Coordinates of C-alpha atoms in Angstrom, one line a residue:
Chain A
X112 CA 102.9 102.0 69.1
X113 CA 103.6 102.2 72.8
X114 CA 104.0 106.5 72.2
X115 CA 100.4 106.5 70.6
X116 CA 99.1 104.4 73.1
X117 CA 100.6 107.3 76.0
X118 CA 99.7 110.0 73.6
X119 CA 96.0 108.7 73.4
X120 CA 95.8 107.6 77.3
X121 CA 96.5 111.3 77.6
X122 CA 94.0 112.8 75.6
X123 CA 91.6 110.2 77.4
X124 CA 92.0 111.3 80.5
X125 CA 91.9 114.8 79.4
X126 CA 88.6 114.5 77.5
X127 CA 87.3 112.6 80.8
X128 CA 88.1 115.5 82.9
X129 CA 86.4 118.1 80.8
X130 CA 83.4 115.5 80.2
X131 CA 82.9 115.3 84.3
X132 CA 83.3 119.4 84.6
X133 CA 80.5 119.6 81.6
X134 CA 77.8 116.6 83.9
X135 CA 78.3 119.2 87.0
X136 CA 76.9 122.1 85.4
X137 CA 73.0 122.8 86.0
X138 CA 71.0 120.6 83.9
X139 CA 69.6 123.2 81.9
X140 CA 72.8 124.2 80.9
X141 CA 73.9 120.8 80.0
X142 CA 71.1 120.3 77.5
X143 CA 71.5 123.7 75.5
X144 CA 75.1 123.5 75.4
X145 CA 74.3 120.1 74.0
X146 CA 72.2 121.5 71.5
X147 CA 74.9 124.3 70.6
X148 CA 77.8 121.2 70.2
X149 CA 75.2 119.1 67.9
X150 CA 74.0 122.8 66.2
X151 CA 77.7 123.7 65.0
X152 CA 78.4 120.2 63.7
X153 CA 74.9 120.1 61.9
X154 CA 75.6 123.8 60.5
X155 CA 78.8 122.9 59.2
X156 CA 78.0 119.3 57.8
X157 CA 74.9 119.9 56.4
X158 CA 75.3 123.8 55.1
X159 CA 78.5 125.1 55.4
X160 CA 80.4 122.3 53.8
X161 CA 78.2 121.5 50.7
X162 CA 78.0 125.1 49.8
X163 CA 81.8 125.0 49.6
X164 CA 82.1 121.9 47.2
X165 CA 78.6 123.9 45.2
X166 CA 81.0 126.5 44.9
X167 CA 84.2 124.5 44.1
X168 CA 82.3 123.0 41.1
X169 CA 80.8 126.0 39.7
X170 CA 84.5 127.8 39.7
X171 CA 85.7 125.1 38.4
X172 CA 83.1 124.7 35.6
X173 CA 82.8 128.3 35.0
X174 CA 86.0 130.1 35.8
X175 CA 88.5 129.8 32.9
X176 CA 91.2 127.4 34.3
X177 CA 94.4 130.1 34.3
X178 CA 92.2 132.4 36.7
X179 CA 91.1 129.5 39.2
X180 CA 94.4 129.9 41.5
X181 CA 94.0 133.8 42.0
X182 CA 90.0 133.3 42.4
X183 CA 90.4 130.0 44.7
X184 CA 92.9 132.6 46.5
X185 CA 91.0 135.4 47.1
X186 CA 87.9 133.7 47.8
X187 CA 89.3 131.4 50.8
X188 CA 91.1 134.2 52.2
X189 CA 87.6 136.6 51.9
X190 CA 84.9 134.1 52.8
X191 CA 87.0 132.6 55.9
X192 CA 87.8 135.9 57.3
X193 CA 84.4 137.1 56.9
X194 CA 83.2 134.0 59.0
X195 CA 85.6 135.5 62.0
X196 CA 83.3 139.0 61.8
X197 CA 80.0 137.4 61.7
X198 CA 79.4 138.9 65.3
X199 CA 80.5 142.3 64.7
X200 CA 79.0 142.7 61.4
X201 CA 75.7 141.2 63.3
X202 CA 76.2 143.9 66.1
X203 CA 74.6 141.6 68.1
X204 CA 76.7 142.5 71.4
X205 CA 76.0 146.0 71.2
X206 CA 74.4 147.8 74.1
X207 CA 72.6 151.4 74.1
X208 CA 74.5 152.3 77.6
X209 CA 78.1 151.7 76.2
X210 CA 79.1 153.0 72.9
X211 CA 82.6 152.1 73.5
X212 CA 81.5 148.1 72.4
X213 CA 81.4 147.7 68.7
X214 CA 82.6 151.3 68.1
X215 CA 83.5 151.0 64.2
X216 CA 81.7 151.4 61.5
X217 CA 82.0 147.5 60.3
X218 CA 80.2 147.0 57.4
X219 CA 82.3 150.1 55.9
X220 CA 85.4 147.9 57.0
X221 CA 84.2 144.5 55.6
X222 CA 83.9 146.7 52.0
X223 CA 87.6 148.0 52.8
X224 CA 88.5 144.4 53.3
X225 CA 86.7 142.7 50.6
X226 CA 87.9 145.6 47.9
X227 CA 91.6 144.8 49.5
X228 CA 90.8 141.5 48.5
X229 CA 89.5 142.5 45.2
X230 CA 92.3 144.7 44.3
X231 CA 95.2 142.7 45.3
X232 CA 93.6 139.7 43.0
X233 CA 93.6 142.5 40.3
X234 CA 96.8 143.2 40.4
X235 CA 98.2 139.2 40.6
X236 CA 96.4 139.2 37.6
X237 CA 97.9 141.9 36.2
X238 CA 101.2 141.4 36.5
X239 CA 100.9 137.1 36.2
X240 CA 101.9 137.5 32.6
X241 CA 104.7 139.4 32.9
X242 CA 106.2 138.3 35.9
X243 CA 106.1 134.4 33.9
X244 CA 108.1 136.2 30.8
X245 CA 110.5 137.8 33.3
X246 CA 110.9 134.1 34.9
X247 CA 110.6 132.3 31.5
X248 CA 114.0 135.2 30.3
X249 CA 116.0 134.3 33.3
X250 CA 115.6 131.0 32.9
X251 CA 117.0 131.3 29.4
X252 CA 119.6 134.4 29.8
X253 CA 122.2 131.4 31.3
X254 CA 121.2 129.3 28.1
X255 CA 122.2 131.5 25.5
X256 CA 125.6 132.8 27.1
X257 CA 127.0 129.4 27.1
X258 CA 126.5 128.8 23.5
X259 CA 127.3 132.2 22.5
Chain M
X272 CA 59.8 108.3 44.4
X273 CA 63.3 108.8 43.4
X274 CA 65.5 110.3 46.0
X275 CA 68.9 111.8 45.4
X276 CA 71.9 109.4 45.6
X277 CA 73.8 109.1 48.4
X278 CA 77.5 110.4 48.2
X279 CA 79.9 108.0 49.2
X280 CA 83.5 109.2 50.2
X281 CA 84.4 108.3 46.2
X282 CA 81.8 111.2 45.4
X283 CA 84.2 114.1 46.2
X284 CA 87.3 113.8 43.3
X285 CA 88.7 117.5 44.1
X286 CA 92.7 116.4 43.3
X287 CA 93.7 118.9 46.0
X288 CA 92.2 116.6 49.3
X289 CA 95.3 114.8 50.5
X290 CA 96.3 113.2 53.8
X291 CA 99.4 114.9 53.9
X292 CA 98.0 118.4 53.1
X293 CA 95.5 117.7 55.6
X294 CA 98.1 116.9 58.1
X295 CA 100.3 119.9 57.3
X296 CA 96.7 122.1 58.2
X297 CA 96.3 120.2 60.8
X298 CA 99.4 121.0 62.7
X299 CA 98.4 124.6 62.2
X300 CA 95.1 123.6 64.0
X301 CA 96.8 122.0 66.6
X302 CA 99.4 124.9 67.6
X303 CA 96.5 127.3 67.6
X304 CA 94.4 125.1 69.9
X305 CA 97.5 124.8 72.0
X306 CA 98.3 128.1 72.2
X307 CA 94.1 129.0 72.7
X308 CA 94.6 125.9 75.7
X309 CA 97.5 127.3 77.2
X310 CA 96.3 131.0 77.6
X311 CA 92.7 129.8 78.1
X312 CA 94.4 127.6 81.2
X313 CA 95.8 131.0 82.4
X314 CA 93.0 132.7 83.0
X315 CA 91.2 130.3 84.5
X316 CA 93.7 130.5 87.3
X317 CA 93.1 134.1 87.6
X318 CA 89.5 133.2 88.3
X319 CA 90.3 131.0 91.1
X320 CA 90.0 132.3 94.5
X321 CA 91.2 129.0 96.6
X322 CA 93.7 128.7 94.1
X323 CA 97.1 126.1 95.9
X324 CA 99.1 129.5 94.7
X325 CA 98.1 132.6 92.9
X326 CA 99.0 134.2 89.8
X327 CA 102.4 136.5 89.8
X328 CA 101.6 140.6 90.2
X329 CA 104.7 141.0 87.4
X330 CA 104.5 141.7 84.5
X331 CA 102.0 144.3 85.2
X332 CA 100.9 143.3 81.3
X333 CA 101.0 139.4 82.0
X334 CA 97.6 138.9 81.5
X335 CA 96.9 141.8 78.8
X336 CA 99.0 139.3 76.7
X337 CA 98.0 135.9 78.2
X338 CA 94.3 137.0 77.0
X339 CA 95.2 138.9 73.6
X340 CA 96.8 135.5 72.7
X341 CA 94.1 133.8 73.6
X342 CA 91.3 135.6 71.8
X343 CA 93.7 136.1 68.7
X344 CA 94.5 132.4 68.6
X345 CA 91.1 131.3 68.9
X346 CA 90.6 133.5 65.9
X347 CA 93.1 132.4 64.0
X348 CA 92.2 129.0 64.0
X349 CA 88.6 129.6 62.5
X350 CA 90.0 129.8 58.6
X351 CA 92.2 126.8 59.6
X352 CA 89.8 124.8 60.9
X353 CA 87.4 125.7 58.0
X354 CA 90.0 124.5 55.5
X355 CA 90.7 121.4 57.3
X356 CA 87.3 120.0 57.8
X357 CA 86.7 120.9 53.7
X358 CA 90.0 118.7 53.4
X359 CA 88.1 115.6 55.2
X360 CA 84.7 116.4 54.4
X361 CA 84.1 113.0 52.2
X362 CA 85.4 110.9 55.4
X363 CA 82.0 111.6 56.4
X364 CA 80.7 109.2 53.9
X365 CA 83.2 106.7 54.3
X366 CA 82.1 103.3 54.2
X367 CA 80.7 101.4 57.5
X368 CA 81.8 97.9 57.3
X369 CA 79.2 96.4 58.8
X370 CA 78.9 92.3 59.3
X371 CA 82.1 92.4 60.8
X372 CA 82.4 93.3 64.3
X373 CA 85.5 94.2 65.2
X374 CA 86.1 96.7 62.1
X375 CA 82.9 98.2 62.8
X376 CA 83.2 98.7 66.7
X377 CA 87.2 100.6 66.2
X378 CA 85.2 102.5 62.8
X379 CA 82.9 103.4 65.2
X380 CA 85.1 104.3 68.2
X381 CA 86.6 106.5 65.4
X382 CA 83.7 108.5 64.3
X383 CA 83.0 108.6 68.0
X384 CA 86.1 110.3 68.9
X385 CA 86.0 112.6 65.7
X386 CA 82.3 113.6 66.4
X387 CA 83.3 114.2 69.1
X388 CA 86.6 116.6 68.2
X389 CA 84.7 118.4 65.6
X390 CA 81.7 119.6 67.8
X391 CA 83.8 120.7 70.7
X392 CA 85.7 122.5 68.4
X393 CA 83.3 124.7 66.6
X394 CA 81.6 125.1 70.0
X395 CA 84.6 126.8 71.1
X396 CA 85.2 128.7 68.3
X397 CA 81.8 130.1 67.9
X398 CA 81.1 130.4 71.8
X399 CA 84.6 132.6 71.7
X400 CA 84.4 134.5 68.9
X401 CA 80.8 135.6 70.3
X402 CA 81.8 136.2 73.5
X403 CA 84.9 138.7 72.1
X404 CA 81.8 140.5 70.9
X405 CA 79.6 140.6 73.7
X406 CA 77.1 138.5 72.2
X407 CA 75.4 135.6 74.5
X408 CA 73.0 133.7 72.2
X409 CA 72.7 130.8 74.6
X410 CA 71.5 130.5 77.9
X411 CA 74.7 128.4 79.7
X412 CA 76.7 129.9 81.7
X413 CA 79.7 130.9 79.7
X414 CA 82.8 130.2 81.6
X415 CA 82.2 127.2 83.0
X416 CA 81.0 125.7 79.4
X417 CA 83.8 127.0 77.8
X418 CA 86.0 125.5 80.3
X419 CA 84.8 122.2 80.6
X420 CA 84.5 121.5 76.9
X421 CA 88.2 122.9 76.5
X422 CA 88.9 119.8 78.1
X423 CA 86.8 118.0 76.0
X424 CA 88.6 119.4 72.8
X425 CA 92.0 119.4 73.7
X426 CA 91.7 115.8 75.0
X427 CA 89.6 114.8 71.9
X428 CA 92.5 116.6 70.0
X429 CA 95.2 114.5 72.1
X430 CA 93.6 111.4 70.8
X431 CA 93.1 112.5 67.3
X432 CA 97.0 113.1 67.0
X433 CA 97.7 109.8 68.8
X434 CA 95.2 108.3 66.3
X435 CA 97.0 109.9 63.2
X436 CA 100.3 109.6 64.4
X437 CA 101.6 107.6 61.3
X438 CA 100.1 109.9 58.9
X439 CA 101.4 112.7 60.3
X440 CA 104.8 111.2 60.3
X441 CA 104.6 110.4 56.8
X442 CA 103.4 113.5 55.6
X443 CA 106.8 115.1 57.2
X444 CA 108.7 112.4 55.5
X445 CA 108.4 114.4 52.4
X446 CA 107.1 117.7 50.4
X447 CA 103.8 117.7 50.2
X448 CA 102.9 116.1 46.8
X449 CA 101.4 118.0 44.2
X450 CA 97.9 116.7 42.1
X451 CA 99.8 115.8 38.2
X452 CA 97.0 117.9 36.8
X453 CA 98.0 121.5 38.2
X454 CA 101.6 120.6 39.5
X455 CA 102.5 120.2 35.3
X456 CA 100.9 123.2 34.3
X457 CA 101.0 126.3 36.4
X458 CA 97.9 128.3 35.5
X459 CA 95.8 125.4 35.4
X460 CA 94.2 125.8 39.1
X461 CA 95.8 126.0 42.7
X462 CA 98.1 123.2 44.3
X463 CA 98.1 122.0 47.3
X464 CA 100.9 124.2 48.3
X465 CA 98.8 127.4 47.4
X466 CA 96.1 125.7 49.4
X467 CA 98.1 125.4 52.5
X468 CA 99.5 129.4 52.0
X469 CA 96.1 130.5 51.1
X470 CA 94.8 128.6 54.7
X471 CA 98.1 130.6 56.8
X472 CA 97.6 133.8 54.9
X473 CA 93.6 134.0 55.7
X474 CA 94.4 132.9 59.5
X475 CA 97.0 136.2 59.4
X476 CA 94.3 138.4 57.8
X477 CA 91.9 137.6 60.9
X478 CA 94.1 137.5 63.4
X479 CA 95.3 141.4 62.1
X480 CA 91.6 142.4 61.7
X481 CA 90.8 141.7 65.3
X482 CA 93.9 142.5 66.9
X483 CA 93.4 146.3 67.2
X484 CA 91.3 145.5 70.4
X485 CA 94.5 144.9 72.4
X486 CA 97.6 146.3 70.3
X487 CA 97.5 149.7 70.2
X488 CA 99.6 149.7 66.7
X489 CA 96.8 147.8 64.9
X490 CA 94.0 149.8 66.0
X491 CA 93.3 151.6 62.3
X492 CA 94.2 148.1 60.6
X493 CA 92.0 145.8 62.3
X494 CA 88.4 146.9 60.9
X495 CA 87.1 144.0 63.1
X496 CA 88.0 144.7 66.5
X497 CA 85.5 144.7 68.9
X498 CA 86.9 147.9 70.5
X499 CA 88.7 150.9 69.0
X500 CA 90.3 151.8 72.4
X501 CA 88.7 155.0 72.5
X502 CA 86.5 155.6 75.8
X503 CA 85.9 157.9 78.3
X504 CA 89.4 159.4 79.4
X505 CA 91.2 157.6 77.1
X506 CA 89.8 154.3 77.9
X507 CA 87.1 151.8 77.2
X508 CA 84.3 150.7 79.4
X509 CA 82.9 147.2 79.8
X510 CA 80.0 147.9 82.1
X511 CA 79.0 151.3 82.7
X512 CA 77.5 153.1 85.7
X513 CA 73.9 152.5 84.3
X514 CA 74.2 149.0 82.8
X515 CA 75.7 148.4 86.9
X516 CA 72.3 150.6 88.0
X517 CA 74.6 152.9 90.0
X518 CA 74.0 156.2 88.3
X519 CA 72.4 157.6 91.6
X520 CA 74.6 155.5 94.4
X521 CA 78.0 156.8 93.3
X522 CA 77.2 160.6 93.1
X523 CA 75.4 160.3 96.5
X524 CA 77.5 163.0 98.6
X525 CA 76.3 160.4 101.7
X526 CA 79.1 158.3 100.0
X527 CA 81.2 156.1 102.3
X528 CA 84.1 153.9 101.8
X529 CA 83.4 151.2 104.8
X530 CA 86.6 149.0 105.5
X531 CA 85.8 146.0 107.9
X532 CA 88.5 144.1 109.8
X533 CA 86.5 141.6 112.5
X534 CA 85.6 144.3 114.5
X535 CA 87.3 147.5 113.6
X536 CA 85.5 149.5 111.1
X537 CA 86.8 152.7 109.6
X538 CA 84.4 154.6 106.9
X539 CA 85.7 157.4 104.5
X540 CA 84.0 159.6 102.6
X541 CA 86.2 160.6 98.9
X542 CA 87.4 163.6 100.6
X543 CA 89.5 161.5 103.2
X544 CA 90.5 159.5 100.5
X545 CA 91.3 162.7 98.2
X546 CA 93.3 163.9 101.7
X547 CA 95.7 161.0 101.4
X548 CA 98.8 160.5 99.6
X549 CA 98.0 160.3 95.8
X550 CA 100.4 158.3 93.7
X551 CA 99.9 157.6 89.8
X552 CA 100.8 154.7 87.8
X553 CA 100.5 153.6 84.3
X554 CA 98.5 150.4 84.4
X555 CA 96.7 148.4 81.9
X556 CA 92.9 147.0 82.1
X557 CA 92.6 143.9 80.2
X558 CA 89.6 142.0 79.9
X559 CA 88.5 138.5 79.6
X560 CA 87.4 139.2 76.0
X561 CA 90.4 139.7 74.8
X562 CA 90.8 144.0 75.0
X563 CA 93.1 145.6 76.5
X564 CA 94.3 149.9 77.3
X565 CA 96.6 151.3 79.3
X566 CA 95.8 154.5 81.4
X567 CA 97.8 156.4 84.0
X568 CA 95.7 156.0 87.4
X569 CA 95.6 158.5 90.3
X570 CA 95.0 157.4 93.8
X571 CA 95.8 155.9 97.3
X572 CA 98.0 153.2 97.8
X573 CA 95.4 150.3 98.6
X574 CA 97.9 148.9 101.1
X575 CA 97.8 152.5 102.7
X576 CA 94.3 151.7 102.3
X577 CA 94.1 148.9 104.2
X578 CA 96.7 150.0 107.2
X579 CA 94.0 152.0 108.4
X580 CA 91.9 148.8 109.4
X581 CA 95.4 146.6 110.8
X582 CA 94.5 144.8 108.3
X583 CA 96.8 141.6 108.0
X584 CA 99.6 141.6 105.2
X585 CA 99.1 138.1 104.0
X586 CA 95.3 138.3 104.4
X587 CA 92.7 138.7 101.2
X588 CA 90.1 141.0 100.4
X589 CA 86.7 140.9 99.9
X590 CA 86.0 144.1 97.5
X591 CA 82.2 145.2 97.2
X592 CA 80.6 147.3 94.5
X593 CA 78.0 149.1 94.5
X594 CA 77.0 147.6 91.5
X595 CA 73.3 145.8 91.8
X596 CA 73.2 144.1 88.6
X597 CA 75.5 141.2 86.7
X598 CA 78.2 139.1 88.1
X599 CA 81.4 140.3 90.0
X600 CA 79.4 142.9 92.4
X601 CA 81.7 141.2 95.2
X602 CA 85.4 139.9 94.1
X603 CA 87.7 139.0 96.3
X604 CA 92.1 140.0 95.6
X605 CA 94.9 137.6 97.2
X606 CA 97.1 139.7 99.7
X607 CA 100.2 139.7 97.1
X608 CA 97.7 141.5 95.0
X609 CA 96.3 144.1 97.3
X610 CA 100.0 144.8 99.2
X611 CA 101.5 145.7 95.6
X612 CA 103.1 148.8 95.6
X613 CA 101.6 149.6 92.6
X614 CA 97.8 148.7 93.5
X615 CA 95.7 151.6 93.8
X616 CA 92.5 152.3 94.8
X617 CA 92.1 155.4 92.0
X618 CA 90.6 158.3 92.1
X619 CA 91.2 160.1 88.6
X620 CA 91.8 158.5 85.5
X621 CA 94.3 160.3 82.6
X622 CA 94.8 163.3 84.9
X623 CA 90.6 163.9 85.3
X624 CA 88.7 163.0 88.2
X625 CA 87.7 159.4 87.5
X626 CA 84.5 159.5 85.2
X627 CA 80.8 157.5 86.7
X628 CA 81.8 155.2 84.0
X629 CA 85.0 153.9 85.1
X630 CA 84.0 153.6 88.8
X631 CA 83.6 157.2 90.9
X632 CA 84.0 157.7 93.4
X633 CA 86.7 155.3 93.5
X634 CA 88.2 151.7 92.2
X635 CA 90.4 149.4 92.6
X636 CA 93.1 148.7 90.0
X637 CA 96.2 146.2 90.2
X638 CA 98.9 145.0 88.4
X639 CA 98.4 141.9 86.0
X640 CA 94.8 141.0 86.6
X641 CA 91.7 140.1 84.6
X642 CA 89.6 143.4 84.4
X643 CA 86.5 141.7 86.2
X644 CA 88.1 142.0 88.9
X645 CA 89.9 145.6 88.8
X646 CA 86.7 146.5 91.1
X647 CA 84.5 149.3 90.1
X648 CA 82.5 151.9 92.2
X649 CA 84.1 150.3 95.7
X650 CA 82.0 151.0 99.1
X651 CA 83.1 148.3 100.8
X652 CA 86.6 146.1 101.7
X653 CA 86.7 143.4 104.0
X654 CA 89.3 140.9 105.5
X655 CA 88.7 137.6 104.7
X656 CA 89.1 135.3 107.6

């Protein structure tokens, strides 16, 4: 108990410092920061997150159970990664005076990605059945020797 | 009329949610918030001009990787995070006992702290991750937000961990536990094992797609990086001679180098400079957002530089551009930084004459420092006293 109580005391004071270094910025600044902390809770809570479990119950109502793994798979990996491009797929950085900002094609790389994705569920799917077999023969190869 | 029920936390019945998968995630949160900390801490220094010490001038690629980490961290924890807060999402309807006091004030002090947590961590995320891209949606002032809420995370963080302590502990205790459903029959949906892989393999996949901004290897992998390292000479620009509005003052042939120490006052026109002895050395420029190339600079020793003026060894430099627009039109570089041996104030760029873009007629480039300050388009150096 004594280690979480230092442990927490830490983080306190931590927290406290950055709290004091956010009240001496310029009051403008403090309120639309304040509005970007509240804005990324409220996007997540109230969009992001209920979209998720919307789309957990419709794979799970609609995707046949044996492909729910790959699918669950592919889709976390896609969707989450996608969310880390959002600005250069938005190109919303760019400026006319420097094209050597943003200097790839990106929506031509987000279809590379998402067909990378695509194909490499393909191919788990593929060879699922039989990799199992080749599992399910090793398993017994030991079996059959000692009673032969 | 009928509105639609309410969830409570006994709404959400996905068998994969489960305290110690969430810890497990967690932990993978937490080192990449370290790590994102740690470098982040780093480069604040480098920003410091009253710094108590300043930052070492070896390795010249300190901060190239200091700052790759950082940005690629930050990255890296966006899919983690994103699992994790799926993984406690029904806590949000967890029940308030109220009518008794003290429960309710620590359930409160709780949801305080995680409130919190969770906001100062997307903020930083998202404020990041934009910034990478050159993208300013807000009106703050970026580095000063970003920093003090760092604090707020990592110290919300701190809390959290002392907070879950005993959870976490347990989790480690043993493997994570499987739900009966899937565990039994493989085939049937993923387990929490898959679950935690799927979270690490996605936070990989980002961290590769973006990486090609500072590793040179990863530069045809990473479809997402802000920067392809391609450029004028070989290297990329973050503000160029017209976003700086000095498309006229730099080719002016009335040009003058001023160098100001108290009273003595020596000005040189590129061809004096040009008439000095040129060394070259390969030196990276690696910016604040996380990008980084190396090029092989041509110019005058900026402690040769300096000589000319008496200029004091230990003393700093003020370093003016001509730059009129946007921040970092004056810096100022610690003595240890402008007496390097390998500091130049460069003249070419890749074996050219340095291009309007990456400062003519001259700049100043040094070992192991953010590139805001590797001063562009340079008309004016002064001792600081």
């Amino acid at each position: 108990m004594r280690t979480r109580l230092l442990i927490g005391a830490i983080g306190v004071a931590m927290g406290l410092f950055g709290a004091l270094r956010f009240l001496q910025l310029d009051p403008e600044d403090i309120i639309d920061a304040l509005i970007w902390l509240a804005g990324g809770v409220v996007v997540h809570d109230a969009v992001i997150a209920p979209l998720t479990i919307a789309v957990t119950v419709l794979v799970a109502r609609v995707v046949p159970a044996g492909a729910r793994r790959r699918l669950t798979v592919a889709l976390v990996v896609l969707v989450t990664v996608t969310v880390t491009a959002v600005p250069v797929l938005g190109r919303w950085g760019a400026r006319a005076d420097n094209p050597t900002l943003l200097d790839r094609n990106y929506l031509a790389g987000w279809l590379v990605f998402a067909a990378l994705v695509g194909l490499c569920t393909l191919l788990v799917s593929l060879l699922a059945g039989p990799l199992a077999r080749l599992r399910r023969r090793d398993r017994e190869t030991p079996v059959s020797q000692s009673a032969g | 009329m009928k509105h639609p029920p309410i969830p409570t936390e006994a709404s959400f019945t996905s068998p994969l949610r489960h305290e110690h998968l969430t810890a497990r995630i967690g932990t993978w949160v937490g080192i990449s918030f370290g790590l994102c900390f740690l470098t982040g801490l780093v480069s604040h220094w480098y920003y410091l001009n009253d710094a108590p010490f300043f930052p070492p001038v070896r390795p010249v690629w300190g901060y190239r990787v200091t700052q790759g980490v950082h940005v690629l961290s930050g990255t890296a924890a966006i899919p983690l995070l994103l699992v994790k807060l799926w993984s406690v999402y029904p806590k949000l309807f967890g029940e308030v006992p109220f009518g008794q006091l003290r429960p309710l004030l620590v359930n409160l002090a709780e949801k305080a702290s995680i409130v919190v947590l969770v906001s100062a961590s997307i903020f930083q995320l998202v404020t990041g991750l934009a910034n990478a891209a050159g993208w300013y949606p807000w009106a703050f002032s970026f580095r000063a937000t970003h920093y003090a809420v760092a604090w707020v995370a990592i110290g919300a963080l701190v809390v959290h961990i002392a907070v879950k302590l005993p959870i976490i502990k347990a989790a480690y205790a043993r493997p994570l536990p499987e739900p009966a459903s899937s565990y039994s029959e493989p085939g049937a949906g993923p387990g929490r094992r898959t679950l935690l892989r799927t979270a690490l393999l996605a936070s990989s996949v980002a961290v590769l797609a973006a990486a090609g901004s500072t590793v040179p290897l990863l530069r045809k992998v990473s479809v997402f990086g802000v920067r392809t390292g391609e450029g004028p000479q070989g290297v990329p620009v973050n503000r160029t001679a017209e976003g700086a509005g000095v498309l006229e003052t730099s080719v002016d042939p009335a040009f003058r180098l001023t160098l100001v120490n108290g009273d003595r006052e020596v000005t040189l026109s590129r061809a004096d400079l040009e008439a000095m002895t040129q060394r070259s050395h390969e030196l990276p420029i690696a910016c604040v957002e996380g990008w980084s190339a190396s090029g092989r600079w041509t110019g005058v020793r900026f402690a040769e530089v300096l000589d000319l003026v008496g200029a004091p060894r230990d003393a700093a430099l003020r370093v003016r551009s001509l730059q009129q627009k946007g921040a970092f039109g004056v810096t100022q570089i610690p003595g240890s930084f402008a007496r390097d041996p390998l500091t130049l104030l460069a003249l070419g760029l890749n074996g050219e004459r340095l291009s309007l873009d990456h400062g003519f007629p001259c700049r100043l480039i040094a070992p192991n420092r953010p590139g805001v300050f590797q001063t562009k388009w340079v008309t004016r150096i002064e001792v600081v006293t």
